[in-house]
mmCIF file of N, CA and C and ligand atoms in Angstrom:
data_model
loop_
_atom_site.group_PDB
_atom_site.id
_atom_site.type_symbol
_atom_site.label_atom_id
_atom_site.label_comp_id
_atom_site.label_asym_id
_atom_site.label_seq_id
_atom_site.Cartn_x
_atom_site.Cartn_y
_atom_site.Cartn_z
ATOM 1 N N MET A 1321 -1.838 -7.548 -2.384
ATOM 2 C CA MET A 1321 -1.094 -7.609 -1.106
ATOM 3 C C MET A 1321 -2.018 -7.125 0.020
ATOM 4 N N THR A 1322 -2.159 -7.895 1.077
ATOM 5 C CA THR A 1322 -3.037 -7.479 2.181
ATOM 6 C C THR A 1322 -2.356 -6.428 3.044
ATOM 7 N N ILE A 1323 -3.154 -5.762 3.862
ATOM 8 C CA ILE A 1323 -2.593 -4.764 4.781
ATOM 9 C C ILE A 1323 -1.592 -5.424 5.739
ATOM 10 N N PHE A 1324 -1.830 -6.675 6.088
ATOM 11 C CA PHE A 1324 -0.879 -7.346 6.992
ATOM 12 C C PHE A 1324 0.430 -7.669 6.272
ATOM 13 N N SER A 1325 0.364 -8.011 4.982
ATOM 14 C CA SER A 1325 1.599 -8.230 4.216
ATOM 15 C C SER A 1325 2.388 -6.924 4.107
ATOM 16 N N LYS A 1326 1.687 -5.803 3.971
ATOM 17 C CA LYS A 1326 2.377 -4.507 3.925
ATOM 18 C C LYS A 1326 3.040 -4.197 5.263
ATOM 19 N N ILE A 1327 2.391 -4.582 6.344
ATOM 20 C CA ILE A 1327 2.992 -4.403 7.679
ATOM 21 C C ILE A 1327 4.250 -5.261 7.793
ATOM 22 N N ILE A 1328 4.140 -6.524 7.386
ATOM 23 C CA ILE A 1328 5.288 -7.447 7.471
ATOM 24 C C ILE A 1328 6.444 -6.927 6.620
ATOM 25 N N ALA A 1329 6.122 -6.344 5.454
ATOM 26 C CA ALA A 1329 7.155 -5.819 4.551
ATOM 27 C C ALA A 1329 7.725 -4.489 5.042
ATOM 28 N N GLY A 1330 7.136 -3.925 6.104
ATOM 29 C CA GLY A 1330 7.626 -2.655 6.635
ATOM 30 C C GLY A 1330 7.088 -1.443 5.877
ATOM 31 N N GLU A 1331 6.096 -1.664 5.013
ATOM 32 C CA GLU A 1331 5.540 -0.547 4.235
ATOM 33 C C GLU A 1331 4.505 0.245 5.039
ATOM 34 N N ILE A 1332 3.935 -0.392 6.043
ATOM 35 C CA ILE A 1332 2.982 0.264 6.949
ATOM 36 C C ILE A 1332 3.517 0.032 8.364
ATOM 37 N N PRO A 1333 3.522 1.082 9.205
ATOM 38 C CA PRO A 1333 4.082 0.907 10.547
ATOM 39 C C PRO A 1333 3.208 0.021 11.429
ATOM 40 N N CYS A 1334 3.833 -0.576 12.413
ATOM 41 C CA CYS A 1334 3.079 -1.365 13.391
ATOM 42 C C CYS A 1334 3.841 -1.360 14.702
ATOM 43 N N TYR A 1335 3.193 -1.833 15.743
ATOM 44 C CA TYR A 1335 3.862 -2.055 17.031
ATOM 45 C C TYR A 1335 4.265 -3.529 17.044
ATOM 46 N N LYS A 1336 5.495 -3.776 16.561
ATOM 47 C CA LYS A 1336 5.951 -5.156 16.387
ATOM 48 C C LYS A 1336 6.248 -5.816 17.735
ATOM 49 N N VAL A 1337 5.909 -7.084 17.824
ATOM 50 C CA VAL A 1337 6.083 -7.839 19.054
ATOM 51 C C VAL A 1337 7.089 -8.980 18.860
ATOM 52 N N ALA A 1338 6.990 -9.693 17.737
ATOM 53 C CA ALA A 1338 7.852 -10.859 17.533
ATOM 54 C C ALA A 1338 7.827 -11.266 16.063
ATOM 55 N N GLU A 1339 8.867 -12.019 15.680
ATOM 56 C CA GLU A 1339 8.969 -12.481 14.297
ATOM 57 C C GLU A 1339 9.869 -13.701 14.249
ATOM 58 N N ASN A 1340 9.556 -14.646 13.362
ATOM 59 C CA ASN A 1340 10.546 -15.651 12.979
ATOM 60 C C ASN A 1340 10.497 -15.785 11.456
ATOM 61 N N ASP A 1341 11.061 -16.860 10.927
ATOM 62 C CA ASP A 1341 11.123 -16.928 9.459
ATOM 63 C C ASP A 1341 9.745 -17.034 8.812
ATOM 64 N N ARG A 1342 8.751 -17.547 9.527
ATOM 65 C CA ARG A 1342 7.447 -17.792 8.893
ATOM 66 C C ARG A 1342 6.279 -16.963 9.436
ATOM 67 N N PHE A 1343 6.473 -16.397 10.654
ATOM 68 C CA PHE A 1343 5.339 -15.728 11.302
ATOM 69 C C PHE A 1343 5.746 -14.370 11.864
ATOM 70 N N PHE A 1344 4.724 -13.548 12.108
ATOM 71 C CA PHE A 1344 4.947 -12.169 12.545
ATOM 72 C C PHE A 1344 3.864 -11.833 13.555
ATOM 73 N N ALA A 1345 4.208 -11.093 14.603
ATOM 74 C CA ALA A 1345 3.215 -10.711 15.619
ATOM 75 C C ALA A 1345 3.339 -9.222 15.917
ATOM 76 N N PHE A 1346 2.200 -8.556 16.032
ATOM 77 C CA PHE A 1346 2.167 -7.106 16.288
ATOM 78 C C PHE A 1346 0.879 -6.778 17.017
ATOM 79 N N LEU A 1347 0.862 -5.605 17.657
ATOM 80 C CA LEU A 1347 -0.337 -5.223 18.413
ATOM 81 C C LEU A 1347 -1.485 -4.889 17.477
ATOM 82 N N ASP A 1348 -2.686 -5.319 17.861
ATOM 83 C CA ASP A 1348 -3.897 -4.884 17.156
ATOM 84 C C ASP A 1348 -4.057 -3.385 17.378
ATOM 85 N N ILE A 1349 -4.290 -2.654 16.304
ATOM 86 C CA ILE A 1349 -4.352 -1.188 16.374
ATOM 87 C C ILE A 1349 -5.614 -0.705 17.111
ATOM 88 N N ASN A 1350 -6.635 -1.537 17.170
ATOM 89 C CA ASN A 1350 -7.857 -1.237 17.926
ATOM 90 C C ASN A 1350 -8.050 -2.296 18.994
ATOM 91 N N PRO A 1351 -7.218 -2.264 20.020
ATOM 92 C CA PRO A 1351 -7.199 -3.376 20.983
ATOM 93 C C PRO A 1351 -8.455 -3.435 21.845
ATOM 94 N N VAL A 1352 -8.858 -4.649 22.187
ATOM 95 C CA VAL A 1352 -9.950 -4.806 23.156
ATOM 96 C C VAL A 1352 -9.374 -4.754 24.574
ATOM 97 N N ASN A 1353 -8.054 -4.940 24.666
ATOM 98 C CA ASN A 1353 -7.377 -4.888 25.952
ATOM 99 C C ASN A 1353 -5.905 -4.574 25.696
ATOM 100 N N TRP A 1354 -5.203 -3.992 26.665
ATOM 101 C CA TRP A 1354 -3.779 -3.707 26.476
ATOM 102 C C TRP A 1354 -3.035 -5.019 26.275
ATOM 103 N N GLY A 1355 -2.219 -5.063 25.240
ATOM 104 C CA GLY A 1355 -1.467 -6.286 24.936
ATOM 105 C C GLY A 1355 -2.141 -7.153 23.884
ATOM 106 N N HIS A 1356 -3.308 -6.738 23.380
ATOM 107 C CA HIS A 1356 -4.020 -7.467 22.317
ATOM 108 C C HIS A 1356 -3.109 -7.558 21.091
ATOM 109 N N THR A 1357 -2.754 -8.780 20.741
ATOM 110 C CA THR A 1357 -1.738 -9.033 19.714
ATOM 111 C C THR A 1357 -2.305 -9.887 18.593
ATOM 112 N N LEU A 1358 -1.842 -9.641 17.376
ATOM 113 C CA LEU A 1358 -2.210 -10.465 16.224
ATOM 114 C C LEU A 1358 -1.008 -11.281 15.781
ATOM 115 N N VAL A 1359 -1.231 -12.564 15.517
ATOM 116 C CA VAL A 1359 -0.202 -13.457 14.981
ATOM 117 C C VAL A 1359 -0.597 -13.807 13.553
ATOM 118 N N VAL A 1360 0.308 -13.551 12.603
ATOM 119 C CA VAL A 1360 -0.022 -13.799 11.196
ATOM 120 C C VAL A 1360 1.102 -14.579 10.509
ATOM 121 N N PRO A 1361 0.725 -15.440 9.551
ATOM 122 C CA PRO A 1361 1.756 -16.093 8.731
ATOM 123 C C PRO A 1361 2.265 -15.103 7.685
ATOM 124 N N LYS A 1362 3.550 -15.188 7.368
ATOM 125 C CA LYS A 1362 4.095 -14.296 6.336
ATOM 126 C C LYS A 1362 3.520 -14.654 4.966
ATOM 127 N N GLN A 1363 3.209 -15.915 4.783
ATOM 128 C CA GLN A 1363 2.562 -16.337 3.534
ATOM 129 C C GLN A 1363 1.067 -16.032 3.619
ATOM 130 N N GLU A 1364 0.571 -15.297 2.632
ATOM 131 C CA GLU A 1364 -0.849 -14.878 2.661
ATOM 132 C C GLU A 1364 -1.806 -16.033 2.424
ATOM 133 N N THR A 1365 -2.738 -16.226 3.330
ATOM 134 C CA THR A 1365 -3.903 -17.089 3.140
ATOM 135 C C THR A 1365 -5.050 -16.353 3.804
ATOM 136 N N ASP A 1366 -6.203 -16.326 3.178
ATOM 137 C CA ASP A 1366 -7.345 -15.618 3.758
ATOM 138 C C ASP A 1366 -7.890 -16.390 4.969
ATOM 139 N N TYR A 1367 -8.374 -17.597 4.703
ATOM 140 C CA TYR A 1367 -9.107 -18.347 5.727
ATOM 141 C C TYR A 1367 -8.150 -19.266 6.490
ATOM 142 N N ILE A 1368 -8.120 -19.124 7.793
ATOM 143 C CA ILE A 1368 -7.105 -19.831 8.594
ATOM 144 C C ILE A 1368 -7.161 -21.344 8.398
ATOM 145 N N PHE A 1369 -8.367 -21.891 8.189
ATOM 146 C CA PHE A 1369 -8.446 -23.351 8.074
ATOM 147 C C PHE A 1369 -8.162 -23.849 6.654
ATOM 148 N N ASP A 1370 -7.726 -22.930 5.774
ATOM 149 C CA ASP A 1370 -7.159 -23.343 4.486
ATOM 150 C C ASP A 1370 -5.645 -23.550 4.596
ATOM 151 N N ILE A 1371 -5.052 -23.160 5.709
ATOM 152 C CA ILE A 1371 -3.607 -23.339 5.903
ATOM 153 C C ILE A 1371 -3.321 -24.826 6.099
ATOM 154 N N ASP A 1372 -2.224 -25.314 5.520
ATOM 155 C CA ASP A 1372 -1.970 -26.754 5.605
ATOM 156 C C ASP A 1372 -1.584 -27.167 7.036
ATOM 157 N N ASP A 1373 -1.684 -28.459 7.275
ATOM 158 C CA ASP A 1373 -1.563 -28.988 8.644
ATOM 159 C C ASP A 1373 -0.226 -28.615 9.302
ATOM 160 N N GLU A 1374 0.852 -28.767 8.554
ATOM 161 C CA GLU A 1374 2.168 -28.493 9.141
ATOM 162 C C GLU A 1374 2.294 -27.019 9.503
ATOM 163 N N GLN A 1375 1.845 -26.162 8.587
ATOM 164 C CA GLN A 1375 1.993 -24.710 8.785
ATOM 165 C C GLN A 1375 1.116 -24.217 9.944
ATOM 166 N N ILE A 1376 -0.087 -24.773 10.056
ATOM 167 C CA ILE A 1376 -0.966 -24.286 11.130
ATOM 168 C C ILE A 1376 -0.457 -24.780 12.487
ATOM 169 N N GLY A 1377 0.195 -25.952 12.473
ATOM 170 C CA GLY A 1377 0.827 -26.436 13.715
ATOM 171 C C GLY A 1377 1.946 -25.497 14.145
ATOM 172 N N ALA A 1378 2.763 -25.098 13.174
ATOM 173 C CA ALA A 1378 3.876 -24.191 13.464
ATOM 174 C C ALA A 1378 3.346 -22.817 13.894
ATOM 175 N N MET A 1379 2.232 -22.396 13.299
ATOM 176 C CA MET A 1379 1.636 -21.096 13.650
ATOM 177 C C MET A 1379 1.153 -21.117 15.098
ATOM 178 N N MET A 1380 0.552 -22.240 15.473
ATOM 179 C CA MET A 1380 0.057 -22.373 16.847
ATOM 180 C C MET A 1380 1.220 -22.380 17.846
ATOM 181 N N GLN A 1381 2.311 -23.018 17.464
ATOM 182 C CA GLN A 1381 3.495 -23.053 18.334
ATOM 183 C C GLN A 1381 4.069 -21.635 18.505
ATOM 184 N N PHE A 1382 4.145 -20.896 17.409
ATOM 185 C CA PHE A 1382 4.631 -19.511 17.480
ATOM 186 C C PHE A 1382 3.679 -18.679 18.354
ATOM 187 N N ALA A 1383 2.360 -18.851 18.146
ATOM 188 C CA ALA A 1383 1.363 -18.106 18.937
ATOM 189 C C ALA A 1383 1.505 -18.434 20.426
ATOM 190 N N LYS A 1384 1.811 -19.688 20.721
ATOM 191 C CA LYS A 1384 2.003 -20.082 22.121
ATOM 192 C C LYS A 1384 3.165 -19.303 22.736
ATOM 193 N N HIS A 1385 4.257 -19.193 21.991
ATOM 194 C CA HIS A 1385 5.423 -18.477 22.518
ATOM 195 C C HIS A 1385 5.132 -16.982 22.681
ATOM 196 N N VAL A 1386 4.337 -16.430 21.760
ATOM 197 C CA VAL A 1386 3.943 -15.022 21.901
ATOM 198 C C VAL A 1386 3.041 -14.874 23.138
ATOM 199 N N ALA A 1387 2.115 -15.807 23.311
ATOM 200 C CA ALA A 1387 1.209 -15.764 24.475
ATOM 201 C C ALA A 1387 2.004 -15.838 25.777
ATOM 202 N N GLU A 1388 3.043 -16.661 25.802
ATOM 203 C CA GLU A 1388 3.887 -16.755 27.005
ATOM 204 C C GLU A 1388 4.551 -15.403 27.294
ATOM 205 N N ALA A 1389 4.980 -14.730 26.245
ATOM 206 C CA ALA A 1389 5.608 -13.417 26.427
ATOM 207 C C ALA A 1389 4.581 -12.382 26.901
ATOM 208 N N ILE A 1390 3.364 -12.441 26.350
ATOM 209 C CA ILE A 1390 2.306 -11.517 26.794
ATOM 210 C C ILE A 1390 2.042 -11.734 28.282
ATOM 211 N N LYS A 1391 1.986 -12.995 28.685
ATOM 212 C CA LYS A 1391 1.686 -13.343 30.087
ATOM 213 C C LYS A 1391 2.755 -12.772 31.033
ATOM 214 N N VAL A 1392 4.001 -12.748 30.574
ATOM 215 C CA VAL A 1392 5.093 -12.184 31.389
ATOM 216 C C VAL A 1392 4.981 -10.647 31.432
ATOM 217 N N ALA A 1393 4.654 -10.051 30.294
ATOM 218 C CA ALA A 1393 4.741 -8.596 30.169
ATOM 219 C C ALA A 1393 3.489 -7.851 30.623
ATOM 220 N N VAL A 1394 2.344 -8.483 30.517
ATOM 221 C CA VAL A 1394 1.077 -7.797 30.804
ATOM 222 C C VAL A 1394 0.373 -8.525 31.947
ATOM 223 N N PRO A 1395 0.037 -7.808 33.032
ATOM 224 C CA PRO A 1395 -0.643 -8.486 34.136
ATOM 225 C C PRO A 1395 -1.986 -9.057 33.658
ATOM 226 N N CYS A 1396 -2.170 -10.363 33.824
ATOM 227 C CA CYS A 1396 -3.419 -10.999 33.393
ATOM 228 C C CYS A 1396 -3.516 -12.377 34.033
ATOM 229 N N ARG A 1397 -4.718 -12.912 34.037
ATOM 230 C CA ARG A 1397 -4.886 -14.273 34.571
ATOM 231 C C ARG A 1397 -4.497 -15.311 33.527
ATOM 232 N N LYS A 1398 -4.970 -15.089 32.312
ATOM 233 C CA LYS A 1398 -4.642 -15.983 31.202
ATOM 234 C C LYS A 1398 -4.613 -15.157 29.918
ATOM 235 N N VAL A 1399 -4.058 -15.763 28.871
ATOM 236 C CA VAL A 1399 -4.138 -15.133 27.554
ATOM 237 C C VAL A 1399 -5.162 -15.919 26.739
ATOM 238 N N GLY A 1400 -6.186 -15.210 26.264
ATOM 239 C CA GLY A 1400 -7.220 -15.843 25.454
ATOM 240 C C GLY A 1400 -6.856 -15.788 23.978
ATOM 241 N N MET A 1401 -7.506 -16.664 23.224
ATOM 242 C CA MET A 1401 -7.211 -16.753 21.794
ATOM 243 C C MET A 1401 -8.515 -16.741 21.004
ATOM 244 N N ALA A 1402 -8.533 -15.995 19.899
ATOM 245 C CA ALA A 1402 -9.732 -15.965 19.063
ATOM 246 C C ALA A 1402 -9.332 -15.848 17.600
ATOM 247 N N VAL A 1403 -10.161 -16.399 16.751
ATOM 248 C CA VAL A 1403 -10.000 -16.227 15.307
ATOM 249 C C VAL A 1403 -11.325 -15.709 14.771
ATOM 250 N N ILE A 1404 -11.275 -14.581 14.060
ATOM 251 C CA ILE A 1404 -12.493 -14.045 13.436
ATOM 252 C C ILE A 1404 -12.220 -13.958 11.925
ATOM 253 N N GLY A 1405 -11.453 -12.968 11.536
ATOM 254 C CA GLY A 1405 -11.005 -12.927 10.145
ATOM 255 C C GLY A 1405 -12.026 -12.399 9.154
ATOM 256 N N LEU A 1406 -13.042 -11.711 9.623
ATOM 257 C CA LEU A 1406 -14.056 -11.187 8.695
ATOM 258 C C LEU A 1406 -13.656 -9.844 8.105
ATOM 259 N N GLU A 1407 -12.677 -9.174 8.732
ATOM 260 C CA GLU A 1407 -12.300 -7.829 8.312
ATOM 261 C C GLU A 1407 -11.086 -7.843 7.386
ATOM 262 N N VAL A 1408 -10.049 -8.542 7.781
ATOM 263 C CA VAL A 1408 -8.805 -8.566 6.997
ATOM 264 C C VAL A 1408 -8.617 -9.971 6.406
ATOM 265 N N PRO A 1409 -8.533 -10.084 5.073
ATOM 266 C CA PRO A 1409 -8.442 -11.408 4.434
ATOM 267 C C PRO A 1409 -7.018 -11.974 4.461
ATOM 268 N N HIS A 1410 -6.441 -12.013 5.629
ATOM 269 C CA HIS A 1410 -5.093 -12.570 5.835
ATOM 270 C C HIS A 1410 -5.148 -13.226 7.206
ATOM 271 N N ALA A 1411 -5.106 -14.558 7.217
ATOM 272 C CA ALA A 1411 -5.339 -15.328 8.444
ATOM 273 C C ALA A 1411 -4.569 -14.757 9.636
ATOM 274 N N HIS A 1412 -5.241 -14.665 10.771
ATOM 275 C CA HIS A 1412 -4.568 -14.153 11.969
ATOM 276 C C HIS A 1412 -5.244 -14.681 13.220
ATOM 277 N N ILE A 1413 -4.428 -14.830 14.253
ATOM 278 C CA ILE A 1413 -4.912 -15.250 15.572
ATOM 279 C C ILE A 1413 -4.852 -14.034 16.493
ATOM 280 N N HIS A 1414 -5.957 -13.748 17.184
ATOM 281 C CA HIS A 1414 -5.968 -12.707 18.210
ATOM 282 C C HIS A 1414 -5.525 -13.332 19.536
ATOM 283 N N LEU A 1415 -4.543 -12.725 20.195
ATOM 284 C CA LEU A 1415 -4.142 -13.129 21.553
ATOM 285 C C LEU A 1415 -4.471 -11.961 22.480
ATOM 286 N N ILE A 1416 -5.255 -12.240 23.514
ATOM 287 C CA ILE A 1416 -5.784 -11.154 24.348
ATOM 288 C C ILE A 1416 -5.587 -11.467 25.837
ATOM 289 N N PRO A 1417 -4.851 -10.585 26.555
ATOM 290 C CA PRO A 1417 -4.701 -10.788 28.001
ATOM 291 C C PRO A 1417 -6.060 -10.655 28.691
ATOM 292 N N LEU A 1418 -6.365 -11.584 29.564
ATOM 293 C CA LEU A 1418 -7.685 -11.630 30.206
ATOM 294 C C LEU A 1418 -7.602 -11.529 31.721
ATOM 295 N N GLN A 1419 -8.470 -10.686 32.268
ATOM 296 C CA GLN A 1419 -8.736 -10.714 33.713
ATOM 297 C C GLN A 1419 -10.094 -11.359 33.953
ATOM 298 N N GLN A 1420 -11.006 -11.090 33.002
ATOM 299 C CA GLN A 1420 -12.368 -11.627 33.115
ATOM 300 C C GLN A 1420 -12.904 -11.908 31.717
ATOM 301 N N GLU A 1421 -13.982 -12.678 31.662
ATOM 302 C CA GLU A 1421 -14.538 -13.120 30.385
ATOM 303 C C GLU A 1421 -14.825 -11.944 29.445
ATOM 304 N N GLY A 1422 -15.314 -10.841 30.002
ATOM 305 C CA GLY A 1422 -15.693 -9.683 29.189
ATOM 306 C C GLY A 1422 -14.526 -9.043 28.458
ATOM 307 N N ASP A 1423 -13.294 -9.343 28.868
ATOM 308 C CA ASP A 1423 -12.118 -8.774 28.206
ATOM 309 C C ASP A 1423 -11.980 -9.271 26.769
ATOM 310 N N MET A 1424 -12.739 -10.278 26.427
ATOM 311 C CA MET A 1424 -12.682 -10.865 25.082
ATOM 312 C C MET A 1424 -13.800 -10.297 24.189
ATOM 313 N N ASP A 1425 -14.467 -9.259 24.656
ATOM 314 C CA ASP A 1425 -15.617 -8.722 23.924
ATOM 315 C C ASP A 1425 -15.148 -7.761 22.823
ATOM 316 N N PHE A 1426 -15.296 -8.182 21.574
ATOM 317 C CA PHE A 1426 -14.790 -7.384 20.461
ATOM 318 C C PHE A 1426 -15.622 -6.120 20.207
ATOM 319 N N LYS A 1427 -16.734 -5.983 20.915
ATOM 320 C CA LYS A 1427 -17.512 -4.737 20.781
ATOM 321 C C LYS A 1427 -16.998 -3.685 21.758
ATOM 322 N N ASN A 1428 -16.038 -4.070 22.577
ATOM 323 C CA ASN A 1428 -15.551 -3.218 23.659
ATOM 324 C C ASN A 1428 -14.094 -2.829 23.442
ATOM 325 N N LYS A 1429 -13.818 -2.050 22.405
ATOM 326 C CA LYS A 1429 -12.424 -1.710 22.110
ATOM 327 C C LYS A 1429 -11.980 -0.494 22.922
ATOM 328 N N ILE A 1430 -10.685 -0.403 23.188
ATOM 329 C CA ILE A 1430 -10.138 0.762 23.891
ATOM 330 C C ILE A 1430 -10.208 1.954 22.928
ATOM 331 N N ALA A 1431 -10.854 3.018 23.382
ATOM 332 C CA ALA A 1431 -11.002 4.183 22.505
ATOM 333 C C ALA A 1431 -9.687 4.958 22.467
ATOM 334 N N ASP A 1432 -9.222 5.246 21.264
ATOM 335 C CA ASP A 1432 -8.001 6.051 21.080
ATOM 336 C C ASP A 1432 -6.835 5.598 21.957
ATOM 337 N N PRO A 1433 -6.344 4.386 21.775
ATOM 338 C CA PRO A 1433 -5.238 3.914 22.622
ATOM 339 C C PRO A 1433 -4.010 4.824 22.506
ATOM 340 N N ASP A 1434 -3.432 5.159 23.640
ATOM 341 C CA ASP A 1434 -2.281 6.060 23.692
ATOM 342 C C ASP A 1434 -1.076 5.432 22.969
ATOM 343 N N PRO A 1435 -0.546 6.080 21.926
ATOM 344 C CA PRO A 1435 0.564 5.498 21.160
ATOM 345 C C PRO A 1435 1.782 5.175 22.028
ATOM 346 N N ALA A 1436 2.075 6.022 23.001
ATOM 347 C CA ALA A 1436 3.247 5.771 23.853
ATOM 348 C C ALA A 1436 3.052 4.480 24.660
ATOM 349 N N ARG A 1437 1.825 4.283 25.123
ATOM 350 C CA ARG A 1437 1.557 3.051 25.893
ATOM 351 C C ARG A 1437 1.551 1.824 24.973
ATOM 352 N N MET A 1438 1.054 1.996 23.752
ATOM 353 C CA MET A 1438 1.100 0.886 22.786
ATOM 354 C C MET A 1438 2.558 0.494 22.520
ATOM 355 N N LYS A 1439 3.401 1.510 22.293
ATOM 356 C CA LYS A 1439 4.821 1.257 21.991
ATOM 357 C C LYS A 1439 5.487 0.537 23.157
ATOM 358 N N GLN A 1440 5.214 1.036 24.359
ATOM 359 C CA GLN A 1440 5.825 0.431 25.545
ATOM 360 C C GLN A 1440 5.342 -1.011 25.744
ATOM 361 N N THR A 1441 4.054 -1.229 25.539
ATOM 362 C CA THR A 1441 3.501 -2.579 25.696
ATOM 363 C C THR A 1441 4.154 -3.546 24.702
ATOM 364 N N ALA A 1442 4.269 -3.108 23.444
ATOM 365 C CA ALA A 1442 4.888 -3.960 22.420
ATOM 366 C C ALA A 1442 6.340 -4.266 22.786
ATOM 367 N N GLU A 1443 7.047 -3.260 23.280
ATOM 368 C CA GLU A 1443 8.463 -3.467 23.628
ATOM 369 C C GLU A 1443 8.599 -4.446 24.790
ATOM 370 N N GLU A 1444 7.702 -4.343 25.744
ATOM 371 C CA GLU A 1444 7.787 -5.248 26.902
ATOM 372 C C GLU A 1444 7.477 -6.691 26.500
ATOM 373 N N ILE A 1445 6.501 -6.872 25.626
ATOM 374 C CA ILE A 1445 6.201 -8.234 25.139
ATOM 375 C C ILE A 1445 7.394 -8.749 24.326
ATOM 376 N N ALA A 1446 7.947 -7.879 23.474
ATOM 377 C CA ALA A 1446 9.088 -8.282 22.636
ATOM 378 C C ALA A 1446 10.272 -8.728 23.494
ATOM 379 N N ARG A 1447 10.495 -8.013 24.592
ATOM 380 C CA ARG A 1447 11.611 -8.367 25.483
ATOM 381 C C ARG A 1447 11.417 -9.745 26.096
ATOM 382 N N ALA A 1448 10.165 -10.115 26.364
ATOM 383 C CA ALA A 1448 9.879 -11.399 27.020
ATOM 384 C C ALA A 1448 9.777 -12.561 26.019
ATOM 385 N N PHE A 1449 9.780 -12.248 24.723
ATOM 386 C CA PHE A 1449 9.544 -13.285 23.699
ATOM 387 C C PHE A 1449 10.755 -14.195 23.521
ATOM 388 N N ARG A 1450 10.473 -15.497 23.530
ATOM 389 C CA ARG A 1450 11.503 -16.506 23.193
ATOM 390 C C ARG A 1450 10.931 -17.393 22.099
ATOM 391 N N ASN A 1451 11.578 -17.440 20.950
ATOM 392 C CA ASN A 1451 11.048 -18.211 19.819
ATOM 393 C C ASN A 1451 11.234 -19.709 20.048
HETATM 394 P P1 AMP B 2278 -10.849 -9.613 11.985
HETATM 395 O O1 AMP B 2278 -10.420 -9.787 10.534
HETATM 396 O O2 AMP B 2278 -12.332 -9.494 12.118
HETATM 397 O O3 AMP B 2278 -10.245 -10.662 12.878
HETATM 398 O O4 AMP B 2278 -10.296 -8.216 12.469
HETATM 399 C C1 AMP B 2278 -9.083 -7.691 12.010
HETATM 400 C C2 AMP B 2278 -8.347 -7.037 13.140
HETATM 401 O O5 AMP B 2278 -7.200 -6.416 12.583
HETATM 402 C C3 AMP B 2278 -9.140 -5.974 13.896
HETATM 403 O O6 AMP B 2278 -9.130 -6.276 15.288
HETATM 404 C C4 AMP B 2278 -8.378 -4.675 13.576
HETATM 405 O O7 AMP B 2278 -8.349 -3.772 14.660
HETATM 406 C C5 AMP B 2278 -7.007 -5.182 13.225
HETATM 407 N N1 AMP B 2278 -6.287 -4.322 12.299
HETATM 408 C C6 AMP B 2278 -6.730 -3.830 11.120
HETATM 409 N N2 AMP B 2278 -5.793 -3.062 10.540
HETATM 410 C C7 AMP B 2278 -4.715 -3.074 11.378
HETATM 411 C C8 AMP B 2278 -3.436 -2.462 11.338
HETATM 412 N N3 AMP B 2278 -3.039 -1.685 10.330
HETATM 413 N N4 AMP B 2278 -2.596 -2.685 12.391
HETATM 414 C C9 AMP B 2278 -2.974 -3.458 13.430
HETATM 415 N N5 AMP B 2278 -4.167 -4.073 13.502
HETATM 416 C C10 AMP B 2278 -5.042 -3.874 12.502
#
């Protein structure tokens, strides 16, 4: 079971943002920017491009709706999207609010993000989410 499956199962805490029957979204614990969110399928697959066509289409649609909620809740010009997947073997999409190109720099994480602000950010995105 991956760490993300444990989060989805409620065995490990997270700052939850959104959920439907197939996908789950929560804040990245080491955000590069406030509102940095991960979108994951509930069904475990390591490599995102091993996901079948229908499922990856649905995942992208869910990610779009999460991105729309981030855009409402977090001041930004656009929401950027990235897939890396070298650390956690459970496919996930990074959604990151952007003011400038450098906001997407994964070497530039927020040091010790304040838990109260993380909680508030997740709640505000969750309030704006429409599946
Ligand atoms: P990567 O697999 O390279 O796309 O990176 C995995 C991402 O998952 C990193 O940005 C981590 O900060 C994030 N991450 C790892 N563990 C957790 C966790 N327990 N809760 C939230 N995010 C996590």
